[in-house]
PDB file of C-alpha atoms and ligand atoms in Angstrom:
ATOM      1  CA  MET A   3      -9.723  -9.746  -9.906  1.00  0.00           C
ATOM      2  CA  ARG A   4     -12.434  -8.041  -7.889  1.00  0.00           C
ATOM      3  CA  ILE A   5     -12.296  -4.438  -6.625  1.00  0.00           C
ATOM      4  CA  ASP A   6     -14.937  -3.102  -4.214  1.00  0.00           C
ATOM      5  CA  ILE A   7     -14.940   0.651  -3.696  1.00  0.00           C
ATOM      6  CA  LEU A   8     -16.666   2.181  -0.657  1.00  0.00           C
ATOM      7  CA  THR A   9     -17.678   5.830  -0.962  1.00  0.00           C
ATOM      8  CA  VAL A  10     -20.190   8.442   0.147  1.00  0.00           C
ATOM      9  CA  LEU A  11     -20.211   9.775  -3.448  1.00  0.00           C
ATOM     10  CA  PRO A  12     -20.755   6.787  -5.781  1.00  0.00           C
ATOM     11  CA  GLU A  13     -21.814   9.125  -8.609  1.00  0.00           C
ATOM     12  CA  LEU A  14     -18.218  10.334  -8.916  1.00  0.00           C
ATOM     13  CA  LEU A  15     -17.115   6.814  -9.842  1.00  0.00           C
ATOM     14  CA  GLU A  16     -19.795   5.916 -12.367  1.00  0.00           C
ATOM     15  CA  SER A  17     -18.028   7.190 -15.452  1.00  0.00           C
ATOM     16  CA  PRO A  18     -14.388   6.057 -15.081  1.00  0.00           C
ATOM     17  CA  PHE A  19     -15.172   2.339 -15.173  1.00  0.00           C
ATOM     18  CA  ASN A  20     -17.774   2.471 -17.911  1.00  0.00           C
ATOM     19  CA  HIS A  21     -15.618   3.446 -20.856  1.00  0.00           C
ATOM     20  CA  SER A  22     -12.822   2.233 -23.056  1.00  0.00           C
ATOM     21  CA  ILE A  23     -10.256  -0.225 -21.700  1.00  0.00           C
ATOM     22  CA  LEU A  24     -11.730  -0.510 -18.215  1.00  0.00           C
ATOM     23  CA  LYS A  25     -15.199  -1.254 -19.567  1.00  0.00           C
ATOM     24  CA  ARG A  26     -13.813  -3.871 -21.962  1.00  0.00           C
ATOM     25  CA  ALA A  27     -11.895  -5.481 -19.083  1.00  0.00           C
ATOM     26  CA  ALA A  28     -15.150  -5.810 -17.148  1.00  0.00           C
ATOM     27  CA  ASP A  29     -17.093  -7.051 -20.194  1.00  0.00           C
ATOM     28  CA  LYS A  30     -14.451  -9.714 -20.788  1.00  0.00           C
ATOM     29  CA  GLY A  31     -14.796 -10.834 -17.165  1.00  0.00           C
ATOM     30  CA  LEU A  32     -11.166 -10.004 -16.369  1.00  0.00           C
ATOM     31  CA  VAL A  33     -12.087  -7.617 -13.581  1.00  0.00           C
ATOM     32  CA  ASP A  34     -15.154  -7.037 -11.504  1.00  0.00           C
ATOM     33  CA  ILE A  35     -15.492  -3.523 -10.077  1.00  0.00           C
ATOM     34  CA  HIS A  36     -18.286  -2.707  -7.624  1.00  0.00           C
ATOM     35  CA  VAL A  37     -19.011   0.718  -6.176  1.00  0.00           C
ATOM     36  CA  HIS A  38     -20.935   0.792  -2.870  1.00  0.00           C
ATOM     37  CA  ASN A  39     -22.634   3.749  -1.233  1.00  0.00           C
ATOM     38  CA  ILE A  40     -21.642   3.873   2.438  1.00  0.00           C
ATOM     39  CA  ARG A  41     -24.873   5.713   3.179  1.00  0.00           C
ATOM     40  CA  ASN A  42     -26.793   2.483   2.453  1.00  0.00           C
ATOM     41  CA  PHE A  43     -25.192   1.065   5.600  1.00  0.00           C
ATOM     42  CA  ALA A  44     -26.119   4.016   7.807  1.00  0.00           C
ATOM     43  CA  THR A  45     -28.954   3.680  10.309  1.00  0.00           C
ATOM     44  CA  GLY A  46     -31.526   6.111  11.633  1.00  0.00           C
ATOM     45  CA  LYS A  47     -33.863   8.495   9.936  1.00  0.00           C
ATOM     46  CA  HIS A  48     -31.092  10.694   8.548  1.00  0.00           C
ATOM     47  CA  LYS A  49     -28.764   7.918   7.380  1.00  0.00           C
ATOM     48  CA  GLN A  50     -25.927   9.886   8.923  1.00  0.00           C
ATOM     49  CA  VAL A  51     -22.407   8.977   7.778  1.00  0.00           C
ATOM     50  CA  ASP A  52     -20.355  11.827   9.277  1.00  0.00           C
ATOM     51  CA  ASP A  53     -20.209  13.744  12.534  1.00  0.00           C
ATOM     52  CA  TYR A  54     -18.301  16.535  14.268  1.00  0.00           C
ATOM     53  CA  ALA A  55     -14.695  15.919  15.286  1.00  0.00           C
ATOM     54  CA  PHE A  56     -14.037  15.345  18.982  1.00  0.00           C
ATOM     55  CA  GLY A  57     -11.875  18.173  20.255  1.00  0.00           C
ATOM     56  CA  GLY A  58     -13.426  20.609  17.819  1.00  0.00           C
ATOM     57  CA  GLY A  59     -12.128  22.146  14.628  1.00  0.00           C
ATOM     58  CA  ALA A  60     -13.554  22.582  11.164  1.00  0.00           C
ATOM     59  CA  GLY A  61     -14.716  19.659   9.043  1.00  0.00           C
ATOM     60  CA  MET A  62     -16.655  16.462   9.578  1.00  0.00           C
ATOM     61  CA  VAL A  63     -15.335  12.962  10.270  1.00  0.00           C
ATOM     62  CA  MET A  64     -16.665   9.761   8.694  1.00  0.00           C
ATOM     63  CA  MET A  65     -18.294   7.627  11.412  1.00  0.00           C
ATOM     64  CA  ILE A  66     -17.116   4.137  12.308  1.00  0.00           C
ATOM     65  CA  GLU A  67     -20.395   2.264  12.147  1.00  0.00           C
ATOM     66  CA  PRO A  68     -21.580   2.699   8.548  1.00  0.00           C
ATOM     67  CA  VAL A  69     -18.078   2.095   7.189  1.00  0.00           C
ATOM     68  CA  GLU A  70     -17.608  -0.968   9.408  1.00  0.00           C
ATOM     69  CA  LYS A  71     -20.939  -2.381   8.246  1.00  0.00           C
ATOM     70  CA  ALA A  72     -20.022  -1.800   4.617  1.00  0.00           C
ATOM     71  CA  ILE A  73     -16.665  -3.552   5.094  1.00  0.00           C
ATOM     72  CA  GLN A  74     -18.240  -6.464   6.972  1.00  0.00           C
ATOM     73  CA  SER A  75     -20.934  -6.956   4.336  1.00  0.00           C
ATOM     74  CA  LEU A  76     -18.069  -7.678   1.911  1.00  0.00           C
ATOM     75  CA  THR A  77     -15.660  -9.615   4.146  1.00  0.00           C
ATOM     76  CA  ARG A  78     -18.521 -11.948   5.136  1.00  0.00           C
ATOM     77  CA  GLN A  79     -18.815 -12.983   1.482  1.00  0.00           C
ATOM     78  CA  ARG A  80     -15.158 -13.519   0.525  1.00  0.00           C
ATOM     79  CA  ASN A  81     -11.596 -13.050   1.678  1.00  0.00           C
ATOM     80  CA  TYR A  82      -9.900  -9.773   0.836  1.00  0.00           C
ATOM     81  CA  ASP A  83      -6.138  -9.430   0.277  1.00  0.00           C
ATOM     82  CA  GLU A  84      -6.113  -5.737   1.155  1.00  0.00           C
ATOM     83  CA  ILE A  85      -8.417  -3.087   2.589  1.00  0.00           C
ATOM     84  CA  ILE A  86      -6.975   0.146   1.254  1.00  0.00           C
ATOM     85  CA  TYR A  87      -7.752   3.630   2.551  1.00  0.00           C
ATOM     86  CA  MET A  88      -7.326   6.569   0.162  1.00  0.00           C
ATOM     87  CA  THR A  89      -5.961   9.547   2.080  1.00  0.00           C
ATOM     88  CA  PRO A  90      -3.524  12.421   1.477  1.00  0.00           C
ATOM     89  CA  ASP A  91      -1.511  11.274   4.523  1.00  0.00           C
ATOM     90  CA  GLY A  92      -1.053   7.766   3.095  1.00  0.00           C
ATOM     91  CA  LYS A  93       2.032   6.251   1.465  1.00  0.00           C
ATOM     92  CA  ARG A  94       2.835   7.791  -1.917  1.00  0.00           C
ATOM     93  CA  TYR A  95       1.518   5.552  -4.712  1.00  0.00           C
ATOM     94  CA  THR A  96       3.954   4.199  -7.315  1.00  0.00           C
ATOM     95  CA  GLN A  97       4.057   1.793 -10.259  1.00  0.00           C
ATOM     96  CA  ARG A  98       5.694  -0.739  -7.924  1.00  0.00           C
ATOM     97  CA  GLU A  99       2.512  -0.770  -5.792  1.00  0.00           C
ATOM     98  CA  ALA A 100       0.339  -1.016  -8.913  1.00  0.00           C
ATOM     99  CA  ASN A 101       2.333  -4.059 -10.042  1.00  0.00           C
ATOM    100  CA  ARG A 102       1.993  -5.704  -6.651  1.00  0.00           C
ATOM    101  CA  MET A 103      -1.742  -5.097  -6.391  1.00  0.00           C
ATOM    102  CA  SER A 104      -2.477  -6.310  -9.920  1.00  0.00           C
ATOM    103  CA  LEU A 105      -1.549  -9.791  -8.664  1.00  0.00           C
ATOM    104  CA  LEU A 106      -4.162  -9.808  -5.869  1.00  0.00           C
ATOM    105  CA  ASN A 107      -7.596 -11.423  -6.064  1.00  0.00           C
ATOM    106  CA  ASN A 108      -9.917  -9.213  -4.018  1.00  0.00           C
ATOM    107  CA  ILE A 109      -9.370  -5.719  -2.692  1.00  0.00           C
ATOM    108  CA  ILE A 110     -11.515  -3.116  -0.963  1.00  0.00           C
ATOM    109  CA  ILE A 111     -10.783   0.575  -1.512  1.00  0.00           C
ATOM    110  CA  LEU A 112     -12.253   2.966   1.058  1.00  0.00           C
ATOM    111  CA  CYS A 113     -12.493   6.571  -0.109  1.00  0.00           C
ATOM    112  CA  GLY A 114     -11.894   9.182   2.579  1.00  0.00           C
ATOM    113  CA  HIS A 115     -14.090  12.250   2.479  1.00  0.00           C
ATOM    114  CA  TYR A 116     -14.521  15.381   4.610  1.00  0.00           C
ATOM    115  CA  LYS A 117     -11.721  15.320   7.222  1.00  0.00           C
ATOM    116  CA  GLY A 118     -11.340  11.565   6.708  1.00  0.00           C
ATOM    117  CA  VAL A 119     -12.472   8.507   8.648  1.00  0.00           C
ATOM    118  CA  ASP A 120     -12.379   7.938  12.414  1.00  0.00           C
ATOM    119  CA  GLN A 121      -8.822   6.853  13.281  1.00  0.00           C
ATOM    120  CA  ARG A 122     -10.102   3.623  14.879  1.00  0.00           C
ATOM    121  CA  LEU A 123     -11.249   2.347  11.476  1.00  0.00           C
ATOM    122  CA  ARG A 124      -7.716   2.834  10.188  1.00  0.00           C
ATOM    123  CA  GLU A 125      -6.268   0.933  13.129  1.00  0.00           C
ATOM    124  CA  HIS A 126      -8.677  -1.989  13.076  1.00  0.00           C
ATOM    125  CA  TYR A 127      -9.573  -2.572   9.417  1.00  0.00           C
ATOM    126  CA  ILE A 128      -7.191  -0.850   7.016  1.00  0.00           C
ATOM    127  CA  THR A 129      -4.190  -2.810   5.682  1.00  0.00           C
ATOM    128  CA  SER A 130      -2.639  -0.058   3.511  1.00  0.00           C
ATOM    129  CA  GLU A 131      -3.062   3.678   3.171  1.00  0.00           C
ATOM    130  CA  ILE A 132      -2.445   5.332  -0.177  1.00  0.00           C
ATOM    131  CA  SER A 133      -1.936   8.922  -1.326  1.00  0.00           C
ATOM    132  CA  ILE A 134      -1.579   9.634  -5.041  1.00  0.00           C
ATOM    133  CA  GLY A 135       0.653  12.683  -4.547  1.00  0.00           C
ATOM    134  CA  ASP A 136       1.517  15.707  -2.470  1.00  0.00           C
ATOM    135  CA  TYR A 137      -1.572  17.809  -3.041  1.00  0.00           C
ATOM    136  CA  VAL A 138      -5.061  17.666  -1.527  1.00  0.00           C
ATOM    137  CA  LEU A 139      -8.245  16.550  -3.293  1.00  0.00           C
ATOM    138  CA  THR A 140     -11.793  17.084  -2.045  1.00  0.00           C
ATOM    139  CA  GLY A 141     -12.119  13.344  -1.493  1.00  0.00           C
ATOM    140  CA  GLY A 142     -10.526   9.979  -2.192  1.00  0.00           C
ATOM    141  CA  GLU A 143     -12.877   9.074  -5.075  1.00  0.00           C
ATOM    142  CA  LEU A 144     -10.825  10.419  -7.968  1.00  0.00           C
ATOM    143  CA  ALA A 145      -7.687   9.013  -6.359  1.00  0.00           C
ATOM    144  CA  ALA A 146      -9.400   5.596  -6.062  1.00  0.00           C
ATOM    145  CA  ALA A 147     -10.312   5.738  -9.762  1.00  0.00           C
ATOM    146  CA  ILE A 148      -6.656   6.420 -10.584  1.00  0.00           C
ATOM    147  CA  VAL A 149      -5.425   3.546  -8.442  1.00  0.00           C
ATOM    148  CA  ALA A 150      -8.042   1.143  -9.861  1.00  0.00           C
ATOM    149  CA  ASP A 151      -7.180   2.190 -13.422  1.00  0.00           C
ATOM    150  CA  SER A 152      -3.451   1.649 -12.885  1.00  0.00           C
ATOM    151  CA  ILE A 153      -4.091  -1.819 -11.420  1.00  0.00           C
ATOM    152  CA  VAL A 154      -6.663  -3.020 -13.936  1.00  0.00           C
ATOM    153  CA  ARG A 155      -4.541  -2.224 -16.996  1.00  0.00           C
ATOM    154  CA  LEU A 156      -1.864  -4.571 -15.623  1.00  0.00           C
ATOM    155  CA  VAL A 157      -4.211  -7.544 -15.286  1.00  0.00           C
ATOM    156  CA  PRO A 158      -3.230 -10.069 -18.008  1.00  0.00           C
ATOM    157  CA  GLY A 159      -5.475  -9.771 -21.060  1.00  0.00           C
ATOM    158  CA  VAL A 160      -6.703  -6.226 -20.341  1.00  0.00           C
ATOM    159  CA  ILE A 161      -4.274  -4.498 -22.681  1.00  0.00           C
ATOM    160  CA  SER A 162      -4.315  -6.304 -26.009  1.00  0.00           C
ATOM    161  CA  ASP A 163      -0.541  -6.304 -26.506  1.00  0.00           C
ATOM    162  CA  GLU A 164       0.811  -8.133 -23.461  1.00  0.00           C
ATOM    163  CA  THR A 165       4.192  -6.475 -23.765  1.00  0.00           C
ATOM    164  CA  SER A 166       2.765  -2.965 -23.930  1.00  0.00           C
ATOM    165  CA  ALA A 167       2.530  -2.528 -20.153  1.00  0.00           C
ATOM    166  CA  LEU A 168       6.115  -3.676 -19.789  1.00  0.00           C
ATOM    167  CA  THR A 169       7.385  -0.748 -21.858  1.00  0.00           C
ATOM    168  CA  ASP A 170       5.488   1.905 -19.875  1.00  0.00           C
ATOM    169  CA  SER A 171       7.208   4.787 -18.209  1.00  0.00           C
ATOM    170  CA  PHE A 172       8.308   3.841 -14.649  1.00  0.00           C
ATOM    171  CA  GLN A 173       8.213   0.086 -15.275  1.00  0.00           C
ATOM    172  CA  ASP A 174      12.016   0.029 -14.904  1.00  0.00           C
ATOM    173  CA  ASN A 175      12.300   3.473 -13.295  1.00  0.00           C
ATOM    174  CA  LEU A 176      12.855   5.020 -16.729  1.00  0.00           C
ATOM    175  CA  LEU A 177      10.556   7.351 -18.638  1.00  0.00           C
ATOM    176  CA  ALA A 178       9.277   5.944 -21.944  1.00  0.00           C
ATOM    177  CA  PRO A 179      11.044   7.016 -25.170  1.00  0.00           C
ATOM    178  CA  PRO A 180       9.335   9.315 -27.725  1.00  0.00           C
ATOM    179  CA  VAL A 181       6.921   7.684 -30.191  1.00  0.00           C
ATOM    180  CA  TYR A 182       5.978   8.599 -33.775  1.00  0.00           C
ATOM    181  CA  THR A 183       3.404   7.506 -36.347  1.00  0.00           C
ATOM    182  CA  ARG A 184       2.655   8.341 -40.006  1.00  0.00           C
ATOM    183  CA  PRO A 185       3.392  10.537 -41.865  1.00  0.00           C
ATOM    184  CA  ALA A 186       7.183  10.132 -41.681  1.00  0.00           C
ATOM    185  CA  ASP A 187       7.558  13.733 -42.830  1.00  0.00           C
ATOM    186  CA  TYR A 188       4.950  16.295 -41.730  1.00  0.00           C
ATOM    187  CA  LYS A 189       5.652  19.730 -43.226  1.00  0.00           C
ATOM    188  CA  GLY A 190       9.367  19.022 -42.880  1.00  0.00           C
ATOM    189  CA  TRP A 191       9.100  17.682 -39.272  1.00  0.00           C
ATOM    190  CA  LYS A 192      10.868  14.370 -39.691  1.00  0.00           C
ATOM    191  CA  VAL A 193      10.725  11.126 -37.771  1.00  0.00           C
ATOM    192  CA  PRO A 194      14.225  10.013 -36.606  1.00  0.00           C
ATOM    193  CA  ASP A 195      15.843   7.942 -39.384  1.00  0.00           C
ATOM    194  CA  VAL A 196      16.647   5.016 -37.138  1.00  0.00           C
ATOM    195  CA  LEU A 197      12.925   4.282 -36.610  1.00  0.00           C
ATOM    196  CA  LEU A 198      12.492   3.857 -40.375  1.00  0.00           C
ATOM    197  CA  SER A 199      15.624   1.724 -40.760  1.00  0.00           C
ATOM    198  CA  GLY A 200      14.054  -1.653 -40.010  1.00  0.00           C
ATOM    199  CA  ASN A 201      17.136  -2.432 -37.878  1.00  0.00           C
ATOM    200  CA  PHE A 202      15.470  -3.755 -34.732  1.00  0.00           C
ATOM    201  CA  LYS A 203      18.647  -3.798 -32.647  1.00  0.00           C
ATOM    202  CA  ALA A 204      19.504  -0.222 -33.548  1.00  0.00           C
ATOM    203  CA  ILE A 205      15.929   0.852 -32.761  1.00  0.00           C
ATOM    204  CA  GLU A 206      16.029  -0.798 -29.338  1.00  0.00           C
ATOM    205  CA  ALA A 207      19.384   0.848 -28.581  1.00  0.00           C
ATOM    206  CA  TRP A 208      18.056   4.258 -29.668  1.00  0.00           C
ATOM    207  CA  ARG A 209      14.952   3.883 -27.511  1.00  0.00           C
ATOM    208  CA  MET A 210      16.998   2.952 -24.450  1.00  0.00           C
ATOM    209  CA  GLU A 211      19.320   5.909 -25.041  1.00  0.00           C
ATOM    210  CA  GLN A 212      16.317   8.253 -25.354  1.00  0.00           C
ATOM    211  CA  SER A 213      14.743   6.818 -22.191  1.00  0.00           C
ATOM    212  CA  ILE A 214      17.893   7.412 -20.207  1.00  0.00           C
ATOM    213  CA  GLU A 215      18.396  10.924 -21.615  1.00  0.00           C
ATOM    214  CA  ARG A 216      14.779  11.889 -20.858  1.00  0.00           C
ATOM    215  CA  THR A 217      14.925  10.467 -17.364  1.00  0.00           C
ATOM    216  CA  LYS A 218      18.224  12.265 -16.583  1.00  0.00           C
ATOM    217  CA  ARG A 219      16.788  15.540 -17.820  1.00  0.00           C
ATOM    218  CA  LEU A 220      13.220  15.370 -16.467  1.00  0.00           C
ATOM    219  CA  ARG A 221      13.272  12.943 -13.532  1.00  0.00           C
ATOM    220  CA  PRO A 222      16.809  12.497 -12.155  1.00  0.00           C
ATOM    221  CA  ASP A 223      15.201  11.362  -8.871  1.00  0.00           C
ATOM    222  CA  LEU A 224      14.126   8.109 -10.601  1.00  0.00           C
ATOM    223  CA  LEU A 225      17.748   7.260 -11.422  1.00  0.00           C
ATOM    224  CA  ASP A 226      18.741   7.835  -7.788  1.00  0.00           C
ATOM    225  CA  GLU A 227      16.113   5.264  -6.783  1.00  0.00           C
ATOM    226  CA  ILE A 228      17.741   2.599  -8.982  1.00  0.00           C
ATOM    227  CA  LYS A 229      21.031   3.131  -7.142  1.00  0.00           C
ATOM    228  CA  ASP A 230      19.321   2.842  -3.724  1.00  0.00           C
TER     229      ASP A 230
HETATM  230 CL1  6GU B 167      -6.035   9.506  -1.718  1.00  0.00          CL
HETATM  231  N1  6GU B 167      -7.253  11.730  -1.099  1.00  0.00           N
HETATM  232  C1  6GU B 167      -7.340  13.078  -1.024  1.00  0.00           C
HETATM  233  N2  6GU B 167      -8.436  13.619  -0.500  1.00  0.00           N
HETATM  234  N3  6GU B 167      -6.392  13.894  -1.450  1.00  0.00           N
HETATM  235  C2  6GU B 167      -5.307  13.321  -1.976  1.00  0.00           C
HETATM  236  C3  6GU B 167      -5.151  11.937  -2.088  1.00  0.00           C
HETATM  237  C4  6GU B 167      -6.156  11.153  -1.629  1.00  0.00           C
HETATM  238  N4  6GU B 167      -3.954  11.687  -2.644  1.00  0.00           N
HETATM  239  C5  6GU B 167      -3.413  12.875  -2.863  1.00  0.00           C
HETATM  240  N5  6GU B 167      -4.210  13.864  -2.463  1.00  0.00           N
END
């Protein structure tokens, strides 16, 4: 899978993809992540990428031309399944979307900055618009890193234990159960007996019960979604 990220602040995205699981995924050739500076596609002496909003008001707007050139430089080379725009007024991102996108071959992620991009780019190039939650960030870069991370970890081979991703929170609209490791008794804080029993069926049943209890208590909205 290939992910191309378009941004006016490429520095913000250097670190997330160069460590740990995401770096190993790239080293193994499972994913190919490229960060592009939109300013490299700007023309003129000042390499301008943003301008004042028509109609007035505070904040700058990302110009059509440099973004369009950046997109075209990529779409000329290969077909893209999605051109995603990161914006607080996009559709709220969920595990369901992460699952869907992990099956795609090539995607472009455009990071909004300032007041966002000229609306005409959204109408003519963007195929989905994503928000990561109901709060506002200074730009789409950190949100893009989150989306890319959630997709990449689902690509087969990225997480060593194939089944691990299937037992994540949200994968079946349930929160994950509690986990424990050695020592079995830490200053009198004990691990639940069932986990030490070796009875696989009983352990599975306990985990499911804990998942449901946690979800009811902390995220009842997730259980409503199952009924919908
Ligand atoms: Cl994608 N961008 C910005 N700037 N703020 C956000 C967001 C995205 N998602 C939630 N808040």
